[in-house]
C-alpha positions in Angstrom: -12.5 -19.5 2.7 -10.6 -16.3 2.2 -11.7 -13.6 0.1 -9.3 -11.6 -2.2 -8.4 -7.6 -1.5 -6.6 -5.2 -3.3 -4.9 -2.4 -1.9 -3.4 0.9 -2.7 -1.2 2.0 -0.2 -0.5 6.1 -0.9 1.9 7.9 0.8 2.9 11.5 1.4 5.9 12.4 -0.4 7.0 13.6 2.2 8.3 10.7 3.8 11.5 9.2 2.9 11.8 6.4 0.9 12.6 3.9 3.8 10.1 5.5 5.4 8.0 4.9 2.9 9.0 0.9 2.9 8.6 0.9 6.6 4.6 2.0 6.4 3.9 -0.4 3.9 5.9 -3.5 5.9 3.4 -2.3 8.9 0.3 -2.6 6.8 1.4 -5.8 5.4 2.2 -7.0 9.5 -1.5 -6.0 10.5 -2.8 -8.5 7.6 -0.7 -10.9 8.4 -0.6 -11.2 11.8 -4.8 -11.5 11.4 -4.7 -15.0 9.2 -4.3 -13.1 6.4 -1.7 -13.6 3.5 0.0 -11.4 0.7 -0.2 -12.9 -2.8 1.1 -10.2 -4.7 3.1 -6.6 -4.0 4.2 -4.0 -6.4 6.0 -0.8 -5.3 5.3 1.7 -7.8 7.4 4.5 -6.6 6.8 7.9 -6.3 4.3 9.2 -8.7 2.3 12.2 -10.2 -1.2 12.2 -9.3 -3.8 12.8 -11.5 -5.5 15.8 -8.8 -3.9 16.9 -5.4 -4.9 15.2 -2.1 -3.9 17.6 1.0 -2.6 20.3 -1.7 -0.1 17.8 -2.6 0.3 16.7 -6.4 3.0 13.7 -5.8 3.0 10.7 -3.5 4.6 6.8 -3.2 2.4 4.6 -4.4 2.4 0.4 -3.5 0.1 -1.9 -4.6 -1.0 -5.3 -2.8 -3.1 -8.4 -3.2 -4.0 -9.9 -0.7 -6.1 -12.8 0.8 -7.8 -12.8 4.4 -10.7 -13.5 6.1 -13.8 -11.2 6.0 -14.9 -9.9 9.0 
């Protein structure tokens, strides 16, 4: 049986935005290649956040659901 994840994937904005898709295709590869599957993705861009994380207020944001074993 495989349990359900969600996933927020937050990236510097730093990082171009085929960077960006690059990093998240990796992520998605490790679950994936571990008997896992993605059921749902949603790339929500770059975005203001609502407080800074490493003095930074922007950031790409993706969101997936996934399904994989629990370990």
């Amino acid at each position: 049986m495989l349990n359900q994840y969600e996933t927020v994937f937050i990236a510097t904005p730093v990082l171009s935005e085929n960077q960006m898709k690059e990093a998240v295709q990796k992520f998605k590869k490790v679950i994936t290649d571990n008997s896992g599957e993605i059921v749902h993705e949603e790339n929500w861009g770059l975005k203001k956040l609502a407080y800074p994380i490493q003095k930074s207020r922007l950031a790409f944001i993706t969101w997936l659901n996934s399904k994989a074993q629990a370990i």
